[in-house]
Coordinates of C-alpha atoms and ligand atoms in Angstrom, one line a residue:
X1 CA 0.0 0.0 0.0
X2 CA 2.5 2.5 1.2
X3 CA 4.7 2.2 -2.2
X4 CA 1.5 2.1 -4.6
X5 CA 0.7 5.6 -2.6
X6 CA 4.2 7.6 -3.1
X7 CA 5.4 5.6 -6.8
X8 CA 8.3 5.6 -5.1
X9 CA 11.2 3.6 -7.3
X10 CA 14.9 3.5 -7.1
X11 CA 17.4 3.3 -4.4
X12 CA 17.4 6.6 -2.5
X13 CA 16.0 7.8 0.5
X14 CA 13.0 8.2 0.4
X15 CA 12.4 4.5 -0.3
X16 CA 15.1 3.5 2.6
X17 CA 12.9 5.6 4.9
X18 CA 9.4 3.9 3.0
X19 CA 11.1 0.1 3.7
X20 CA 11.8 1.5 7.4
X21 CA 8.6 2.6 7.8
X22 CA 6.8 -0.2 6.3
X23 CA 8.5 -2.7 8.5
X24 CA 7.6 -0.6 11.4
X25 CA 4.0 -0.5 10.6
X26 CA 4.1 -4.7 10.1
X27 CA 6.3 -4.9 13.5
X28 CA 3.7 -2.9 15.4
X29 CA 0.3 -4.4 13.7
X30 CA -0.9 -0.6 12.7
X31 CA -4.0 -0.6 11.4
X32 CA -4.3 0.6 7.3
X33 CA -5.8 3.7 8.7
X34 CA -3.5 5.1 10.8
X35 CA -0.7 3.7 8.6
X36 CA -1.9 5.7 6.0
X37 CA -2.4 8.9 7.9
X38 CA 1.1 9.0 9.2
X39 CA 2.6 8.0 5.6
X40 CA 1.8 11.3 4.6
X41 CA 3.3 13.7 3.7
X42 CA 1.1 16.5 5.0
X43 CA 2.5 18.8 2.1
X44 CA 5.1 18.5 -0.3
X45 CA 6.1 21.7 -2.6
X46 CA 8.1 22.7 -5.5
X47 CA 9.2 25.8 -6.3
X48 CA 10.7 27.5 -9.2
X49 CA 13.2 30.3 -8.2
X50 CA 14.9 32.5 -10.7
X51 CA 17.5 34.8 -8.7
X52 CA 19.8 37.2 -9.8
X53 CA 22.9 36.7 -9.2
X54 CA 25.4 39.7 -8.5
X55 CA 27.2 39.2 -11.9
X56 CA 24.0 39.6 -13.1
X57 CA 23.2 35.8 -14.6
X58 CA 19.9 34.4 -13.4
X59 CA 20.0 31.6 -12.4
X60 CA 16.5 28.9 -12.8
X61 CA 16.9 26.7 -10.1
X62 CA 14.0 24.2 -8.6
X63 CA 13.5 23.9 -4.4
X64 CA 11.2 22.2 -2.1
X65 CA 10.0 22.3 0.9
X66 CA 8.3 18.7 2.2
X67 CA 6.2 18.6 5.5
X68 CA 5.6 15.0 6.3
X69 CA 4.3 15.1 9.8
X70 CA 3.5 17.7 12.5
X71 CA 1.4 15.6 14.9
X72 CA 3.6 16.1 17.8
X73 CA 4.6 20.2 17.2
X74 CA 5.9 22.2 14.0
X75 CA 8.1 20.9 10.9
X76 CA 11.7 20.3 11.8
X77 CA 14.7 19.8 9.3
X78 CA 17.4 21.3 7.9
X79 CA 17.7 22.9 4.2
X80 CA 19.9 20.8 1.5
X81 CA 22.0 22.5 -1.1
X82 CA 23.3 19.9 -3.4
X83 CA 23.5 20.5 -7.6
X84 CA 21.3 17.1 -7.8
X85 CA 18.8 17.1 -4.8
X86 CA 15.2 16.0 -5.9
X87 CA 12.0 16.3 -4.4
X88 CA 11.5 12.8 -3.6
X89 CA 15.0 12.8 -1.5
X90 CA 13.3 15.7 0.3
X91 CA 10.4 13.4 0.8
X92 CA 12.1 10.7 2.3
X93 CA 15.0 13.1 4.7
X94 CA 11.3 14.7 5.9
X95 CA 10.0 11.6 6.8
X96 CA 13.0 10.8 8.7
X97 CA 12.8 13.8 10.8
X98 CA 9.2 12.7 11.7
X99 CA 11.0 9.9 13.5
X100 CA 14.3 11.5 14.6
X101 CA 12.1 14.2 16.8
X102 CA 9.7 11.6 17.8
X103 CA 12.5 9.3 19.5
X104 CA 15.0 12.1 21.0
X105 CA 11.7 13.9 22.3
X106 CA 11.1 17.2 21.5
X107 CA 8.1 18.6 20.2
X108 CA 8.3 18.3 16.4
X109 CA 7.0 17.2 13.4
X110 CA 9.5 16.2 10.1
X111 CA 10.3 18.5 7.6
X112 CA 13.1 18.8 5.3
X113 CA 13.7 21.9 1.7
X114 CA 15.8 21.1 -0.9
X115 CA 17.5 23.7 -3.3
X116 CA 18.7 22.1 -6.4
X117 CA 21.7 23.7 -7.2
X118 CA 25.8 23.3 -6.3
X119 CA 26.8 25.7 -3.3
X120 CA 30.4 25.2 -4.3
X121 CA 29.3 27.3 -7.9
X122 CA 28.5 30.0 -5.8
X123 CA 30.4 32.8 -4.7
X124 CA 29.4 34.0 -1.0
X125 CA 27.0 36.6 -2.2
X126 CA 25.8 34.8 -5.1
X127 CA 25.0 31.8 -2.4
X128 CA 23.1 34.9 0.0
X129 CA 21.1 35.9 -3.6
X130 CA 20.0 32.2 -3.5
X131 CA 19.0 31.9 0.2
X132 CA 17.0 35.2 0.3
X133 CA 15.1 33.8 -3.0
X134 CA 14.3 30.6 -1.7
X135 CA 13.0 32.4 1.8
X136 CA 10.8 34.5 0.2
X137 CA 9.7 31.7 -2.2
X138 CA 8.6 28.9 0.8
X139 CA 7.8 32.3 3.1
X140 CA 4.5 31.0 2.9
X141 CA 5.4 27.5 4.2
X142 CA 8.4 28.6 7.0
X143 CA 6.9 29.6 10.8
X144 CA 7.4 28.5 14.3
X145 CA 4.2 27.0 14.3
X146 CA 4.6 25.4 10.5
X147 CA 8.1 24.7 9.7
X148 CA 11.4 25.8 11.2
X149 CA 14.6 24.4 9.0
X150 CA 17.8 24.2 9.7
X151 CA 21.1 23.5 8.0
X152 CA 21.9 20.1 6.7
X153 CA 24.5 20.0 3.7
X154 CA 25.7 22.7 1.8
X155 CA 24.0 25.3 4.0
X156 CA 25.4 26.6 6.9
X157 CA 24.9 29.0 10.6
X158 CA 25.4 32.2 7.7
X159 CA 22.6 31.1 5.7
X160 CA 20.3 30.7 8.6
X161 CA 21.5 34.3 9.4
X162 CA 20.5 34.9 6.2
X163 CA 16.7 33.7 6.0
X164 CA 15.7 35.2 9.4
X165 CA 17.3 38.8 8.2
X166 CA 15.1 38.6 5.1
X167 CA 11.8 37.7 7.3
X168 CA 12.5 40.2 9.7
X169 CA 13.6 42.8 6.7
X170 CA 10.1 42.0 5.2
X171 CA 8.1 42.7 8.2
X172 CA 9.9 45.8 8.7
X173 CA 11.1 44.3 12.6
X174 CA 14.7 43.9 13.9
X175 CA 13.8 40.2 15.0
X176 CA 11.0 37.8 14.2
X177 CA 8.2 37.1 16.3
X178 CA 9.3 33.7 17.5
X179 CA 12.0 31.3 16.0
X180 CA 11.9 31.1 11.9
X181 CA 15.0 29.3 11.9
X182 CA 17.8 27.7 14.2
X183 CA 21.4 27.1 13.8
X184 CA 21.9 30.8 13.3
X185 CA 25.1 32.9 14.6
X186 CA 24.7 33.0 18.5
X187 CA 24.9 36.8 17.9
X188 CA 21.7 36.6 15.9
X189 CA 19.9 34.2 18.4
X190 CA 21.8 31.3 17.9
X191 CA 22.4 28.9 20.7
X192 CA 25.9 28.1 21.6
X193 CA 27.0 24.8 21.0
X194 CA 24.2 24.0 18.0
X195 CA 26.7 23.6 15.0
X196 CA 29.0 21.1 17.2
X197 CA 25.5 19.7 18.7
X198 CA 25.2 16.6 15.8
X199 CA 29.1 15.4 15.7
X200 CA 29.4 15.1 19.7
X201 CA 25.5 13.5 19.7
X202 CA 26.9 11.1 17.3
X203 CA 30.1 10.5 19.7
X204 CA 28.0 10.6 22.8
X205 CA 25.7 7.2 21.1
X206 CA 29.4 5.6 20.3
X207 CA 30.3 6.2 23.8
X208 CA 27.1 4.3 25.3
X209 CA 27.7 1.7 22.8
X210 CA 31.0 1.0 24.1
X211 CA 30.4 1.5 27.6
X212 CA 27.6 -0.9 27.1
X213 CA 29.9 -3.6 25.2
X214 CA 33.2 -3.1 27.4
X215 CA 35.1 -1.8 24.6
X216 CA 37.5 1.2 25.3
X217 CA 37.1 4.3 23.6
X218 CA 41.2 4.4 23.9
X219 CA 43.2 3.5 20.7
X220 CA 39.4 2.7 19.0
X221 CA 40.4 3.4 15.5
X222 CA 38.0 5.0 13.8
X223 CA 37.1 5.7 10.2
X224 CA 35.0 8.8 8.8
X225 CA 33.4 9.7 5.3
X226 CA 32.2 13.0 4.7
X227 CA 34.5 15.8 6.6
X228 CA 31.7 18.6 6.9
X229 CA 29.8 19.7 9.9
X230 CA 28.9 16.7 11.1
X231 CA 31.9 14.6 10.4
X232 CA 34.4 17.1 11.2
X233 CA 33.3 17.5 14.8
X234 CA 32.3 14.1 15.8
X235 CA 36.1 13.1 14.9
X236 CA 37.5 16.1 16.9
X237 CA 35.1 14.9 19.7
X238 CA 36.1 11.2 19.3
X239 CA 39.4 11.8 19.1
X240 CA 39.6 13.8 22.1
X241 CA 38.0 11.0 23.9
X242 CA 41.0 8.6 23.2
X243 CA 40.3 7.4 19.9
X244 CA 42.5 7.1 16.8
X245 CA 41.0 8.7 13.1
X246 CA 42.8 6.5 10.5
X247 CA 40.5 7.4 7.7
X248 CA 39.2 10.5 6.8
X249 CA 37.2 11.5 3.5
X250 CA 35.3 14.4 1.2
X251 CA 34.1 15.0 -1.8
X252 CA 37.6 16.2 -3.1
X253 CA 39.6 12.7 -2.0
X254 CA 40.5 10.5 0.5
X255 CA 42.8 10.0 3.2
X256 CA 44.5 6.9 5.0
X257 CA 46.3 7.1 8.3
X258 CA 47.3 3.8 9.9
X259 CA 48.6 5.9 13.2
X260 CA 46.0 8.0 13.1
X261 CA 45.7 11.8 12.5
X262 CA 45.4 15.1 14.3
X263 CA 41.7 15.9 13.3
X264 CA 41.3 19.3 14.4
X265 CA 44.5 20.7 12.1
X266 CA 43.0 18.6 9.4
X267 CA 39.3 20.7 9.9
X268 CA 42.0 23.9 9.7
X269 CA 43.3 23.2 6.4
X270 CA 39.6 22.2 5.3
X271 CA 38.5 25.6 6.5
X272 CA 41.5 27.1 4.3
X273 CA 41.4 25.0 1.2
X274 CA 38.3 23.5 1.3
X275 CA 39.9 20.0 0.8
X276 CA 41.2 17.2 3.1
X277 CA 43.9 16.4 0.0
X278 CA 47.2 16.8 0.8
X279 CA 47.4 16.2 4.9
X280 CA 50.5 16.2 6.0
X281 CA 51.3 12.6 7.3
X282 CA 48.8 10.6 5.4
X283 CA 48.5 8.9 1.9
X284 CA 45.9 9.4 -0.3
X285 CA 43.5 6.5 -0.5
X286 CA 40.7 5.5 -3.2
X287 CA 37.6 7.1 -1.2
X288 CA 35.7 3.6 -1.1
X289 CA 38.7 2.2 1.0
X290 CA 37.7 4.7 3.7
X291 CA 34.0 2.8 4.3
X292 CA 36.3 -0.4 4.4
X293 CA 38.9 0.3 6.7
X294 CA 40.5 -1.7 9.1
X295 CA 38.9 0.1 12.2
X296 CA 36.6 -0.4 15.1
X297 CA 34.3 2.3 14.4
X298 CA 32.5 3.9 11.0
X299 CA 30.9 6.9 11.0
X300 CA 29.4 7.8 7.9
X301 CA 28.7 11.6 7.9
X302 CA 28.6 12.3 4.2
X303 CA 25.0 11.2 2.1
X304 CA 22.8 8.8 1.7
X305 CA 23.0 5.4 0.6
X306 CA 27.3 4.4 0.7
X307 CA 26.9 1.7 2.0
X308 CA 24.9 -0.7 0.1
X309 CA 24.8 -4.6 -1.2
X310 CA 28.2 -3.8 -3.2
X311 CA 30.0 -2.8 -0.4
X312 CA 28.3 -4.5 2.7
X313 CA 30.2 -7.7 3.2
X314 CA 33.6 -5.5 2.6
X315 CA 32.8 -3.3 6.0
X316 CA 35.2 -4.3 8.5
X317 CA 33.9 -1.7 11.2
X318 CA 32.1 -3.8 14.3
X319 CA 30.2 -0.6 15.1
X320 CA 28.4 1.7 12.3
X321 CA 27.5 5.2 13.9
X322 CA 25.1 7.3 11.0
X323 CA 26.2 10.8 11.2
X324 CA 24.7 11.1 8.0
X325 CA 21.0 10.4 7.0
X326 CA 19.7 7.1 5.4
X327 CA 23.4 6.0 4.4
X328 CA 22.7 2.7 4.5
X329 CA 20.1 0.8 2.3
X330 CA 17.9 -1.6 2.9
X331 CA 19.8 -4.3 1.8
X332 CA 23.0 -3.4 3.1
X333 CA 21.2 -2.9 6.7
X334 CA 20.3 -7.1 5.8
X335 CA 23.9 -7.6 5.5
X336 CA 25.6 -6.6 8.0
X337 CA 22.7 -7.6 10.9
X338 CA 23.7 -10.8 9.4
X339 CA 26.9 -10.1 10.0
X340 CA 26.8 -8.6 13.5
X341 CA 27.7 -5.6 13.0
X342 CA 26.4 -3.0 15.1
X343 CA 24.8 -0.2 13.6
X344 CA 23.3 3.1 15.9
X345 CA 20.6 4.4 13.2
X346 CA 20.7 8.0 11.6
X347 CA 17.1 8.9 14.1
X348 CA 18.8 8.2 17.2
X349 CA 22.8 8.5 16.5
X350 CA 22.6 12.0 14.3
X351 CA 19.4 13.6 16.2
X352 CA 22.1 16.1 18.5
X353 CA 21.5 18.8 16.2
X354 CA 17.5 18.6 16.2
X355 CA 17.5 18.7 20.1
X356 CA 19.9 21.6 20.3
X357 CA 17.9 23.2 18.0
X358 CA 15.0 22.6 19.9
X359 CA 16.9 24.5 22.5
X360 CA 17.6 27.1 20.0
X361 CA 13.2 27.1 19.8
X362 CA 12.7 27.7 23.4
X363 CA 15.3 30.4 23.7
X364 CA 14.1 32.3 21.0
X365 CA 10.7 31.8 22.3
X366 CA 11.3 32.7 25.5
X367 CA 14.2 35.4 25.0
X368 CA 15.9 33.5 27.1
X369 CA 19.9 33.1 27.2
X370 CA 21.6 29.7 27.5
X371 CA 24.9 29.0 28.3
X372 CA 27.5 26.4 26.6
X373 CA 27.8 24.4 30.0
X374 CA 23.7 24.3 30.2
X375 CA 23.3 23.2 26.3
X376 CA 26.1 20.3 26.4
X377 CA 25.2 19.2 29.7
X378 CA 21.6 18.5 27.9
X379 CA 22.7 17.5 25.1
X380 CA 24.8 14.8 26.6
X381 CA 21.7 13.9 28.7
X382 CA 19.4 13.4 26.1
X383 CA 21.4 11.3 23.8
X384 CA 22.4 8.8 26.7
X385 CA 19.2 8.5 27.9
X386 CA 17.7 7.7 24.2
X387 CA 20.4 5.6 23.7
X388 CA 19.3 3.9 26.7
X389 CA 15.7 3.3 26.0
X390 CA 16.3 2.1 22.3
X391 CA 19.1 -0.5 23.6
X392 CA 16.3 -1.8 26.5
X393 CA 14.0 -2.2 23.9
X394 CA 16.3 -3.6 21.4
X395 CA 17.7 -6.4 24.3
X396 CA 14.1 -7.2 25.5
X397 CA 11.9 -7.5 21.8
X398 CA 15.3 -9.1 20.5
X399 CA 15.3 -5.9 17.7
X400 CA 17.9 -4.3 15.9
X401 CA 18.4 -0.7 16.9
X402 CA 17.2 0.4 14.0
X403 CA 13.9 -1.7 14.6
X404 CA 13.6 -0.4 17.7
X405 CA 13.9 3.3 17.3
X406 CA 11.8 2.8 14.6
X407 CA 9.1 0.9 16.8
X408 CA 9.9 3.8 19.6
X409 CA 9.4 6.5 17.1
X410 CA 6.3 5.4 15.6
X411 CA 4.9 4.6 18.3
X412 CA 4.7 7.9 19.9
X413 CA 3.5 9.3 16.6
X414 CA 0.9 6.9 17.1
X415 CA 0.1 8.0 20.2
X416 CA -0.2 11.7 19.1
X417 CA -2.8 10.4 16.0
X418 CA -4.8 9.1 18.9
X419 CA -4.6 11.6 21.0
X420 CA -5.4 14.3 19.0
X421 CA -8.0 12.3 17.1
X422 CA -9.1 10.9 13.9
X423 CA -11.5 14.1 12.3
X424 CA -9.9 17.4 11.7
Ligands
LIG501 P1 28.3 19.4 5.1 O1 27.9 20.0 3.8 O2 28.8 20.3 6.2 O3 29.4 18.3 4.9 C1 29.2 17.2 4.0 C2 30.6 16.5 3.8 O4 30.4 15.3 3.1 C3 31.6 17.4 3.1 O5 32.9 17.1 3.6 C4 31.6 16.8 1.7 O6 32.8 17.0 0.9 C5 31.4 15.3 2.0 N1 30.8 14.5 0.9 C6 29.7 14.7 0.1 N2 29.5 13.7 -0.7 C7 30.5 12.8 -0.4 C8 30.9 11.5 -1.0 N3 30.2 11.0 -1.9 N4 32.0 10.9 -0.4 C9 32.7 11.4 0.6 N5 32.4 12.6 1.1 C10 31.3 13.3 0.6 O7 27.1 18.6 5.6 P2 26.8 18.1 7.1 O8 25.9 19.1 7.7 O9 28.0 17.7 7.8 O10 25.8 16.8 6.8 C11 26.4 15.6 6.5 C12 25.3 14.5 6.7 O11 24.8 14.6 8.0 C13 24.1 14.7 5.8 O12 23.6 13.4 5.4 C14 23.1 15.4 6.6 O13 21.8 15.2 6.2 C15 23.4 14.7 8.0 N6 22.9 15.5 9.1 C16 23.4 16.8 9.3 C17 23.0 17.5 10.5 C18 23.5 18.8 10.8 O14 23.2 19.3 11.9 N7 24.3 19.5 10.0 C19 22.1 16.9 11.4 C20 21.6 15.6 11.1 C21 22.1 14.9 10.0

């Protein structure tokens, strides 16, 4: 039923998020009904933008904006700027969101925008001439009580600077009337601590793992695709725990480094030349040998779907932590529970940066102020504690913990259907 509803074909994320949800729904005996009202999405939008840009091209680029569920509170999810990002993958990272809020729990629905062009074509005001198009496009669709995004990749704390400047601009206010946007500049209302909030989240469901399977976080050698926001941090963050990076990748290359590497000079060059290339102290290493190193942990913190049935029986990582979102397919997922590997699921193991910016929310709300010590301390909280309740469930129901964030997650979607009832 839920693929004749979407057409959804091919191997991307919306139909890893479908297959998640589907098994879900058998797992938990929903009825067609409420299956189908949670399916969604509630609204899914394209938009044609046609900016100018300050060498005076204009430039005809497609976005969207997808809300898939806001049963438990507004649309939350960050904004992708990729040169090949559809409206189905939008679909799919929005339903995923629907799940990640639901199972760190904080009061959100899933949302997710795309913008269809490459960031890296851009020059930094061209890229602003793009982000004030698209907020005035989806203005309609963007509000703390509709949708609040976020970054994700290829949009960063500037261009959330950005879109609440050019709401506030338009109604002619020096703020907004309650949070537009998070993972803005603390000096525009940002929260401290949100852009480092998904790496250490991601470190902080490695740590539990460990702790939970006796494994020492000292001389863990650990590999990492995808050397952005997300990736970046959460191997500073490992690494400061005790852990050895011996693998490092981006878009531009890869890197091997048997002894490991100093993480935070390698996020300095990054920030200089935009590349990890050329480290000093490593090799460079065909970028699928980084998802098959010889380490402990994985953290794939790039896109979606890398690891798949071509690569799956090639992982040598006993732990898979998703930084990223849906980077593992269906059938890879088959693989390596077959294999025992253990993999902490993009909902729980990446959701750090939705709960900070659900901090971010109530500040704004609230003009309140929150301090770094106040935000990490919760942070931390929160992630062990959700790691906590998916592992109970995963040792009692004999699940994986995918299966049982999912069944968590759903669940308490569920519970909101019912609670709020069936009629309008
Ligand atoms: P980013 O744009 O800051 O970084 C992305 C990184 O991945 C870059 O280093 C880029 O070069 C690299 N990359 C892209 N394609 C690659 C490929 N095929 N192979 C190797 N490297 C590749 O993005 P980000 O914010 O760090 O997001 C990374 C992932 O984490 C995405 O899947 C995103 O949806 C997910 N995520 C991000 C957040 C957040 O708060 N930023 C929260 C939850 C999930």
């Amino acid at each position: 039923m839920i693929r004749q509803e979407t057409q959804a074909s091919g191997n991307g994320i919306l139909q890893t998020a479908l297959h998640n949800f589907e098994q879900a729904v058998n797992r938990l005996q929903l009825s067609d009904e409420i299956a189908g009202k949670i399916l969604g999405p509630k609204e899914r939008i394209e938009l044609t933008l046609s900016p100018i840009l300050p060498n005076g091209h204009v430039l005809n680029l497609k976005a969207f904006v997808v809300r898939h569920n806001d049963v438990l509170g507004p649309a939350k999810g960050g904004i992708r700027m990729t040169p090949d990002v559809t409206l189905d993958d939008v679909t799919g990272l929005a339903m995923e969101m629907t799940w990640k809020t639901s199972v760190i729990g904080v009061p959100f629905g899933g949302g997710k925008s795309g913008i269809r062009v490459d960031p890296m074509s851009l020059t930094p005001e061209g890229k602003e001439v793009v982000i004030r198009a698209f907020t005035r496009g989806a203005r309609r669709h963007l509000g703390p009580e509709i949708y609040v995004p976020a970054p994700d990749m290829g949009t960063n704390e500037l261009d959330m600077a950005r879109i609440r400047d050019c709401i506030s601009y338009s109604q002619a206010t020096s703020i907004t009337d309650g949070c537009f946007v998070t993972g803005k500049p603390v000096i525009l209302g940002g929260v401290a601590g949100r852009r480092e909030a998904t790496g250490k989240g991601v470190v902080y469901t490695v740590l539990a793992l460990c702790r939970k399977l006796g494994m020492k976080i000292e001389g863990l050698r650990v590999a990492v695709q995808g050397f952005g926001n997300v990736g970046s941090v959460a191997a500073c963050e490992i690494a400061r725990n005790g852990a050895k990076i011996v693998a490092v990748s981006d878009v531009t290359g890869a890197l091997g480094a048997p002894d490991g590497l100093d993480p935070a000079a390698l996020a300095a060059q990054v920030q200089q030349t935009g590349s990890v290339v050329g480290f000093p102290g490593t090799k460079e290493v065909d970028p699928a040998q980084v998802l098959e190193a010889d380490c402990d942990v994985l953290i794939p913190a790039a896109t979606q779907s890398q690891i798949t049935e071509k690569n799956a029986d090639r992982i040598a990582a006993r732990i898979i932590a998703e930084g990223a979102n849906a980077p593992t397919t269906p059938e890879a997922d088959g693989i390596l529970n077959r294999r025992g590997v253990l993999i902490i699921p993009d909902i729980l193991c990446n959701a750090g940066g939705v709960f900070v910016s659900y901090l971010e929310y109530t500040q704004e709300t609230q003009r309140e102020q929150m301090t770094i010590e106040e935000v990490e301390g919760r942070l931390a909280t929160r992630m062990t504690d959700r790691f906590r309740d998916v592992d109970e469930l995963t040792e009692k129901n004999g699940l994986t913990m995918r299966d049982a964030a999912m069944n968590l997650a759903v669940q308490r979607v569920v519970d909101g259907v019912l609670a709020r009832g069936l009629l309008p």
